mmCIF file of C-alpha atoms in Angstrom:
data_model
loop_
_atom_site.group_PDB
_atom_site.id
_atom_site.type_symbol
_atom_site.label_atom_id
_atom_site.label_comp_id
_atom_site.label_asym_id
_atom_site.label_seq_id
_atom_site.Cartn_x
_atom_site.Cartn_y
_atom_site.Cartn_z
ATOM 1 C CA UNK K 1 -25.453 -25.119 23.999
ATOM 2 C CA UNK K 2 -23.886 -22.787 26.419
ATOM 3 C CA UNK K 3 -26.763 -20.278 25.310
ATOM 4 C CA UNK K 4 -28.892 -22.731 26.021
ATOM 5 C CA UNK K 5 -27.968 -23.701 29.457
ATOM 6 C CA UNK K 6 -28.207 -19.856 30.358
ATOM 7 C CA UNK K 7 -32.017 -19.324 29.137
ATOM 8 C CA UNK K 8 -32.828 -22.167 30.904
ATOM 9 C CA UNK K 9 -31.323 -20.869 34.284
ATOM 10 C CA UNK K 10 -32.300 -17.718 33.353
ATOM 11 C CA UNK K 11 -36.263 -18.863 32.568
ATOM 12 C CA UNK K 12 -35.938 -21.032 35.889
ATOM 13 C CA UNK K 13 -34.873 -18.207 38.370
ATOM 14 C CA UNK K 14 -37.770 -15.569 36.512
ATOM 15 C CA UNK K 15 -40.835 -18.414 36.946
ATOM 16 C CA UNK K 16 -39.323 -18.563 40.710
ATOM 17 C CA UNK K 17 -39.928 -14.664 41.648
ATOM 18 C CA UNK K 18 -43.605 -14.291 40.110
ATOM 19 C CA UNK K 19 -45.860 -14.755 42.749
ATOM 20 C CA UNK K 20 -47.750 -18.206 42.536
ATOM 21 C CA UNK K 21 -51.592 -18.407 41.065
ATOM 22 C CA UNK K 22 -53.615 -20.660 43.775
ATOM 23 C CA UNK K 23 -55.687 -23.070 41.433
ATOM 24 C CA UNK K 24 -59.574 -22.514 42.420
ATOM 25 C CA UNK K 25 -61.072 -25.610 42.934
ATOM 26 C CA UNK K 26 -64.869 -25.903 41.628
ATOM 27 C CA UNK K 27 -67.184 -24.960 44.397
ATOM 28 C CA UNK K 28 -69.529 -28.597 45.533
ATOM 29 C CA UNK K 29 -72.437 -29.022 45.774
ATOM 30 C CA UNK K 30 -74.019 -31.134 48.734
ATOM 31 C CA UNK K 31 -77.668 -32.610 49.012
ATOM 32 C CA UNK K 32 -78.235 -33.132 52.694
ATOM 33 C CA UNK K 33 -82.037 -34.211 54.361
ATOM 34 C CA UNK K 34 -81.924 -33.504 58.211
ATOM 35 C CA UNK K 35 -84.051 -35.702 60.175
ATOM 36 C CA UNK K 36 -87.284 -34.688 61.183
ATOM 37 C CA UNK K 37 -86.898 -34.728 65.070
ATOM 38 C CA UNK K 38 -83.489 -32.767 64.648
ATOM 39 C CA UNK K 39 -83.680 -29.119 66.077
ATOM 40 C CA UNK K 40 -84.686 -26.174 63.686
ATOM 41 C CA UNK K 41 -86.095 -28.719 61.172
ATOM 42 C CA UNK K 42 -88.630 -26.736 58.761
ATOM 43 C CA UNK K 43 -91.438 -28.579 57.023
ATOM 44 C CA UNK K 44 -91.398 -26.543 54.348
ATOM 45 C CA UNK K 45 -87.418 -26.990 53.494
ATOM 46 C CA UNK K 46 -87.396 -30.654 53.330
ATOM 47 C CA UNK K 47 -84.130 -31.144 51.610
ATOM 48 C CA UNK K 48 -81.185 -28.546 51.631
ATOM 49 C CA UNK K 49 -78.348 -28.204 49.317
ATOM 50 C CA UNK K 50 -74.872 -27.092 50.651
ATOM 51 C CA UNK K 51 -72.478 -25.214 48.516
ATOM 52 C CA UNK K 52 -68.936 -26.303 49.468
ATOM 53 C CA UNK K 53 -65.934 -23.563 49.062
ATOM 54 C CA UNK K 54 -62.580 -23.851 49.949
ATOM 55 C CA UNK K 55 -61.318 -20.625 51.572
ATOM 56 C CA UNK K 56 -58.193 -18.786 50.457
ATOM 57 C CA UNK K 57 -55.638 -19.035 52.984
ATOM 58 C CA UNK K 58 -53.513 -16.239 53.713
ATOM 59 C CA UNK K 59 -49.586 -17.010 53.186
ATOM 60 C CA UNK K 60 -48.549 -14.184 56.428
ATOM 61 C CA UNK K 61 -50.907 -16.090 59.105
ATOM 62 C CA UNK K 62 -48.698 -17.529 61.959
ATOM 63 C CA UNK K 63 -49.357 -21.094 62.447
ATOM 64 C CA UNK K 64 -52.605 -22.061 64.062
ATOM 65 C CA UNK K 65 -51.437 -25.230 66.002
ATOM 66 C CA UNK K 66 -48.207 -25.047 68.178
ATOM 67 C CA UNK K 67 -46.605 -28.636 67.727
ATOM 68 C CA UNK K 68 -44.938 -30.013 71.534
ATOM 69 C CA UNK K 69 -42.910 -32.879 71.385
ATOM 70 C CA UNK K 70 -44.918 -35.490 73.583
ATOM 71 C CA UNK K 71 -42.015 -37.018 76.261
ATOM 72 C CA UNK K 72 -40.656 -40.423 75.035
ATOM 73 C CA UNK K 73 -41.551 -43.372 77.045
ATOM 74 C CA UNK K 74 -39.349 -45.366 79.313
ATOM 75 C CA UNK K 75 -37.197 -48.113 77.498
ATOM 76 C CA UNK K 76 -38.781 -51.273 76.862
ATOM 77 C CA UNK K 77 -37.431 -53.297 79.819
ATOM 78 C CA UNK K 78 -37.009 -51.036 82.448
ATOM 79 C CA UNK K 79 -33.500 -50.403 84.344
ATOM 80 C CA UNK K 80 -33.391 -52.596 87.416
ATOM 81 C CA UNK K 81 -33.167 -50.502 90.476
ATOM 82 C CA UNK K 82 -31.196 -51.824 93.092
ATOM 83 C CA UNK K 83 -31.805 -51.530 97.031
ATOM 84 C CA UNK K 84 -29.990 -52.333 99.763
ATOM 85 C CA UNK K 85 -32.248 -54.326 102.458
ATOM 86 C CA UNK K 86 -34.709 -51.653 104.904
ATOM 87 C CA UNK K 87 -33.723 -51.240 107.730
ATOM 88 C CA UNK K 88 -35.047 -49.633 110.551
ATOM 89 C CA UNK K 89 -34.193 -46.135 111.312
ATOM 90 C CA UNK K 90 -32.947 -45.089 114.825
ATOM 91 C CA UNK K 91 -33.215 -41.728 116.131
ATOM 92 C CA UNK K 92 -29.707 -40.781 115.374
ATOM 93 C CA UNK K 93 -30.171 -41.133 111.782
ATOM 94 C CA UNK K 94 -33.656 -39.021 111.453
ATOM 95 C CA UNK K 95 -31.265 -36.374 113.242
ATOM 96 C CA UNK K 96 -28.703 -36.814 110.398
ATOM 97 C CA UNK K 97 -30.847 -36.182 107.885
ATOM 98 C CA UNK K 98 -32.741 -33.299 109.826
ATOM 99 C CA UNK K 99 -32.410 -30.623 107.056
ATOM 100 C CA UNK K 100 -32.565 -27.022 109.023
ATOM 101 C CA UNK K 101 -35.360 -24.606 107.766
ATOM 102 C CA UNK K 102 -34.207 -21.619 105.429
ATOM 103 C CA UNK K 103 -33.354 -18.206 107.587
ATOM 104 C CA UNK K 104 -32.413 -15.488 105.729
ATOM 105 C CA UNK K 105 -31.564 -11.741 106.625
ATOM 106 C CA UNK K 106 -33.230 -10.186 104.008
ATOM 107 C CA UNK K 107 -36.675 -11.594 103.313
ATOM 108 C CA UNK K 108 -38.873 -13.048 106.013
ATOM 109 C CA UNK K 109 -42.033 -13.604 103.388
ATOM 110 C CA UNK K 110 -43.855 -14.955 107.203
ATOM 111 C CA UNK K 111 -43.033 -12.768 109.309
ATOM 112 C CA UNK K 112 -41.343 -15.010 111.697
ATOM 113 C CA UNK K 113 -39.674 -13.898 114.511
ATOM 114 C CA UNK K 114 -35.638 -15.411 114.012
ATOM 115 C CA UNK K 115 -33.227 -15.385 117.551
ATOM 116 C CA UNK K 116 -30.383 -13.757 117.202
ATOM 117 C CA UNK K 117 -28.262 -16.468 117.192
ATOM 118 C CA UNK K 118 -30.081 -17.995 114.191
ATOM 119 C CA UNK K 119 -29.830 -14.822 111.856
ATOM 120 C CA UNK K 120 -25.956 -14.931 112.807
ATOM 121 C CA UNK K 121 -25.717 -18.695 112.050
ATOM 122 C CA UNK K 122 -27.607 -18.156 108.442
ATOM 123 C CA UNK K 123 -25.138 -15.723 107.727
ATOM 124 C CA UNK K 124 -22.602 -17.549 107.222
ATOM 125 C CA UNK K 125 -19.853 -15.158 108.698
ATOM 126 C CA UNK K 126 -18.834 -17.897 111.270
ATOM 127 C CA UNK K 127 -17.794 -20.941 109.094
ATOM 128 C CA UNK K 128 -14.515 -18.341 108.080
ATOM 129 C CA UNK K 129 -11.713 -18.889 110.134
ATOM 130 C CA UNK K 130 -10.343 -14.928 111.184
ATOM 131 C CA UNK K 131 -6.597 -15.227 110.774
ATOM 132 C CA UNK K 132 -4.351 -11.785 111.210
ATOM 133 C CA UNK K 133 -1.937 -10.979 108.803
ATOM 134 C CA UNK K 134 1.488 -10.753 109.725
ATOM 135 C CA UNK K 135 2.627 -7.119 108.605
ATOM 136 C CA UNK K 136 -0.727 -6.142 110.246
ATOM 137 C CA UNK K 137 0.938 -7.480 113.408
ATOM 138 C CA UNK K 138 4.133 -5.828 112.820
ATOM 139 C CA UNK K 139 2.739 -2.744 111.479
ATOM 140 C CA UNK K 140 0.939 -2.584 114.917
ATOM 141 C CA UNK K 141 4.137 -3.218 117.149
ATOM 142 C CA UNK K 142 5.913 -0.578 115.349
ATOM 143 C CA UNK K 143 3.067 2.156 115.747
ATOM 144 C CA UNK K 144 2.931 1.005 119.692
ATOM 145 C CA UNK K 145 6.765 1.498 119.684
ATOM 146 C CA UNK K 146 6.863 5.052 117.840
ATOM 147 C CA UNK K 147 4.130 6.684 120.282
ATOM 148 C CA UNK K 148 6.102 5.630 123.233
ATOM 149 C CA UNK K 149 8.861 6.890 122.210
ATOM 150 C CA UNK K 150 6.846 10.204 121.092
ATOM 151 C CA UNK K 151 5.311 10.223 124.337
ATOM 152 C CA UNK K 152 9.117 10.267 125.592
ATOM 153 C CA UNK K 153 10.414 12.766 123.680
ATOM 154 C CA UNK K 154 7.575 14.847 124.979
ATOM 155 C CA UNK K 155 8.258 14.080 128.529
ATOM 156 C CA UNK K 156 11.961 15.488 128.099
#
């Protein structure tokens, strides 16, 4: 049995590497009659027959069609957006919501001319607050105190 079993494998994994025969289907024939007031109809050639093959198709060809996943529609009933009343909008608020236009130091795609005081504001250097260590301080004190006394010593 065991014998057996191992043909069978055996005889199963062989069949699966040799390459696969297409079956050729019979080629058909078609009787088609055009109409007479179609274009390139021929007197002479009243009725045509068509011989029908079906092309071999080659297993390495990429894909013809790219499939895209169409976007899903919105839920059958649809979310229930919630307002708050209108209300009218005063002159203070359209200068809340006043969004300034982009400066930048490096690209200026325009060619605008920028003030001064708007490239320094884009920056962004004056929203740090500039604190001073305190050893810089005291490092400072004690240089201001060793050249007076150098200047001193010289004096003597």
């Amino acid at each position: 049995r065991t014998q057996k079993a191992l043909e069978l494998a055996l005889n199963g994994k062989m069949q699966a590497g040799v390459p696969k025969r297409a079956e050729q289907k019979e080629p058909e024939f078609i009787r088609y009659t055009p109409k007479e007031d179609a274009p390139g109809y021929n007197e002479n050639c009243r009725e045509r027959i068509i011989k029908l093959v079906e092309r071999q198709v080659d297993p390495f060809m990429p894909p013809r069609f790219k499939h895209k996943k169409v976007p899903r529609g919105p839920p059958s009933p649809p979310p229930p957006v919630h307002h708050s009343p209108a209300r009218k909008l005063t002159a203070q608020d359209q200068k809340d919501w006043k969004i300034p236009p982009c400066v930048s130091n490096w690209k200026n795609a325009k060619g605008y001319t920028i003030p001064l005081d708007k490239r320094l504001s884009a920056d962004g250097r004056n929203l740090q607050d500039v604190t001073v260590n305190d050893k810089f301080a005291a490092l400072s004190e004690d240089l201001y105190l060793a050249e007076r006394k150098a200047r001193e010593e010289i004096k003597i």
